[in-house]
mmCIF file with all atom_site columns, C-alpha atoms in Angstrom:
data_model
loop_
_atom_site.group_PDB
_atom_site.id
_atom_site.type_symbol
_atom_site.label_atom_id
_atom_site.label_alt_id
_atom_site.label_comp_id
_atom_site.label_asym_id
_atom_site.label_entity_id
_atom_site.label_seq_id
_atom_site.pdbx_PDB_ins_code
_atom_site.Cartn_x
_atom_site.Cartn_y
_atom_site.Cartn_z
_atom_site.occupancy
_atom_site.B_iso_or_equiv
_atom_site.pdbx_formal_charge
_atom_site.auth_seq_id
_atom_site.auth_comp_id
_atom_site.auth_asym_id
_atom_site.auth_atom_id
_atom_site.pdbx_PDB_model_num
ATOM 1  C CA . MET A 1 1  ? 9.670   78.069 34.790 1.00 0.00 ? 1  MET A CA 1
ATOM 2  C CA . THR A 1 2  ? 9.660   77.263 38.505 1.00 0.00 ? 2  THR A CA 1
ATOM 3  C CA . THR A 1 3  ? 7.286   75.037 40.413 1.00 0.00 ? 3  THR A CA 1
ATOM 4  C CA . SER A 1 4  ? 5.491   76.801 43.256 1.00 0.00 ? 4  SER A CA 1
ATOM 5  C CA . THR A 1 5  ? 4.653   73.557 45.086 1.00 0.00 ? 5  THR A CA 1
ATOM 6  C CA . PRO A 1 6  ? 7.081   70.676 45.588 1.00 0.00 ? 6  PRO A CA 1
ATOM 7  C CA . VAL A 1 7  ? 6.398   67.462 43.673 1.00 0.00 ? 7  VAL A CA 1
ATOM 8  C CA . HIS A 1 8  ? 6.099   64.224 45.678 1.00 0.00 ? 8  HIS A CA 1
ATOM 9  C CA . THR A 1 9  ? 5.166   60.606 45.070 1.00 0.00 ? 9  THR A CA 1
ATOM 10 C CA . VAL A 1 10 ? 1.468   60.349 45.960 1.00 0.00 ? 10 VAL A CA 1
ATOM 11 C CA . CYS A 1 11 ? -1.554  58.057 45.686 1.00 0.00 ? 11 CYS A CA 1
ATOM 12 C CA . PRO A 1 12 ? -3.512  58.970 42.512 1.00 0.00 ? 12 PRO A CA 1
ATOM 13 C CA . HIS A 1 13 ? -6.822  58.577 44.362 1.00 0.00 ? 13 HIS A CA 1
ATOM 14 C CA . CYS A 1 14 ? -6.377  60.616 47.544 1.00 0.00 ? 14 CYS A CA 1
ATOM 15 C CA . LYS A 1 15 ? -3.145  62.581 46.767 1.00 0.00 ? 15 LYS A CA 1
ATOM 16 C CA . ARG A 1 16 ? -1.569  61.505 50.071 1.00 0.00 ? 16 ARG A CA 1
ATOM 17 C CA . PRO A 1 17 ? 2.188   60.852 50.125 1.00 0.00 ? 17 PRO A CA 1
ATOM 18 C CA . VAL A 1 18 ? 3.358   57.252 49.759 1.00 0.00 ? 18 VAL A CA 1
ATOM 19 C CA . THR A 1 19 ? 6.813   55.688 49.808 1.00 0.00 ? 19 THR A CA 1
ATOM 20 C CA . VAL A 1 20 ? 8.123   53.598 46.954 1.00 0.00 ? 20 VAL A CA 1
ATOM 21 C CA . GLN A 1 21 ? 11.194  51.378 46.934 1.00 0.00 ? 21 GLN A CA 1
ATOM 22 C CA . PRO A 1 22 ? 13.537  52.244 44.036 1.00 0.00 ? 22 PRO A CA 1
ATOM 23 C CA . ASP A 1 23 ? 13.150  48.768 42.474 1.00 0.00 ? 23 ASP A CA 1
ATOM 24 C CA . GLN A 1 24 ? 9.307   48.661 42.719 1.00 0.00 ? 24 GLN A CA 1
ATOM 25 C CA . ARG A 1 25 ? 6.603   50.221 40.555 1.00 0.00 ? 25 ARG A CA 1
ATOM 26 C CA . ARG A 1 26 ? 3.793   49.972 43.093 1.00 0.00 ? 26 ARG A CA 1
ATOM 27 C CA . ALA A 1 27 ? 3.276   51.498 46.520 1.00 0.00 ? 27 ALA A CA 1
ATOM 28 C CA . GLN A 1 28 ? 1.058   50.864 49.537 1.00 0.00 ? 28 GLN A CA 1
ATOM 29 C CA . CYS A 1 29 ? -1.559  53.511 50.350 1.00 0.00 ? 29 CYS A CA 1
ATOM 30 C CA . PRO A 1 30 ? -3.108  53.096 53.832 1.00 0.00 ? 30 PRO A CA 1
ATOM 31 C CA . GLU A 1 31 ? -6.547  53.954 52.428 1.00 0.00 ? 31 GLU A CA 1
ATOM 32 C CA . HIS A 1 32 ? -6.484  52.392 48.941 1.00 0.00 ? 32 HIS A CA 1
ATOM 33 C CA . GLY A 1 33 ? -4.076  49.451 49.293 1.00 0.00 ? 33 GLY A CA 1
ATOM 34 C CA . VAL A 1 34 ? -1.576  48.632 46.547 1.00 0.00 ? 34 VAL A CA 1
ATOM 35 C CA . ILE A 1 35 ? -1.534  51.415 43.941 1.00 0.00 ? 35 ILE A CA 1
ATOM 36 C CA . VAL A 1 36 ? 0.551   52.727 41.066 1.00 0.00 ? 36 VAL A CA 1
ATOM 37 C CA . PRO A 1 37 ? 1.823   56.044 42.464 1.00 0.00 ? 37 PRO A CA 1
ATOM 38 C CA . MET A 1 38 ? 2.070   59.307 40.575 1.00 0.00 ? 38 MET A CA 1
ATOM 39 C CA . ARG A 1 39 ? 4.185   62.446 40.908 1.00 0.00 ? 39 ARG A CA 1
ATOM 40 C CA . SER A 1 40 ? 2.109   65.407 42.110 1.00 0.00 ? 40 SER A CA 1
ATOM 41 C CA . ALA A 1 41 ? 1.687   67.925 44.890 1.00 0.00 ? 41 ALA A CA 1
ATOM 42 C CA . ILE A 1 42 ? 0.344   66.649 48.214 1.00 0.00 ? 42 ILE A CA 1
ATOM 43 C CA . ALA A 1 43 ? -3.337  67.575 48.492 1.00 0.00 ? 43 ALA A CA 1
ATOM 44 C CA . ASN A 1 44 ? -4.207  65.737 51.751 1.00 0.00 ? 44 ASN A CA 1
ATOM 45 C CA . MET A 1 45 ? -2.280  65.073 54.928 1.00 0.00 ? 45 MET A CA 1
ATOM 46 C CA . PRO A 1 46 ? -1.205  61.459 55.573 1.00 0.00 ? 46 PRO A CA 1
ATOM 47 C CA . LEU A 1 47 ? -3.606  59.259 57.513 1.00 0.00 ? 47 LEU A CA 1
ATOM 48 C CA . ALA A 1 48 ? -2.755  58.493 61.139 1.00 0.00 ? 48 ALA A CA 1
ATOM 49 C CA . PRO A 1 49 ? -1.445  54.951 61.658 1.00 0.00 ? 49 PRO A CA 1
ATOM 50 C CA . GLN A 1 50 ? -4.134  52.478 62.732 1.00 0.00 ? 50 GLN A CA 1
ATOM 51 C CA . SER A 1 51 ? -2.429  51.901 66.088 1.00 0.00 ? 51 SER A CA 1
ATOM 52 C CA . LEU A 1 52 ? -2.736  55.600 67.028 1.00 0.00 ? 52 LEU A CA 1
ATOM 53 C CA . LYS A 1 53 ? -6.446  55.977 66.292 1.00 0.00 ? 53 LYS A CA 1
ATOM 54 C CA . LEU A 1 54 ? -8.621  56.155 69.374 1.00 0.00 ? 54 LEU A CA 1
ATOM 55 C CA . ALA A 1 55 ? -11.443 53.690 70.021 1.00 0.00 ? 55 ALA A CA 1
ATOM 56 C CA . PRO A 1 56 ? -14.945 55.206 69.796 1.00 0.00 ? 56 PRO A CA 1
ATOM 57 C CA . ALA A 1 57 ? -16.489 56.310 73.085 1.00 0.00 ? 57 ALA A CA 1
ATOM 58 C CA . VAL A 1 58 ? -19.145 53.981 74.490 1.00 0.00 ? 58 VAL A CA 1
#
């Protein structure tokens, strides 16, 4: 049996990719904070870093 979509480490809430250090069980999701990641397909694109978001127009 082959997997049609690659499996990644993602946030269980938003299914965005997160990075985990090999010696840690938790990861940091930009949207949900510290989470216990899961292995799944990526369902949503990663959020843009806070520094790159534009300020609202006045």
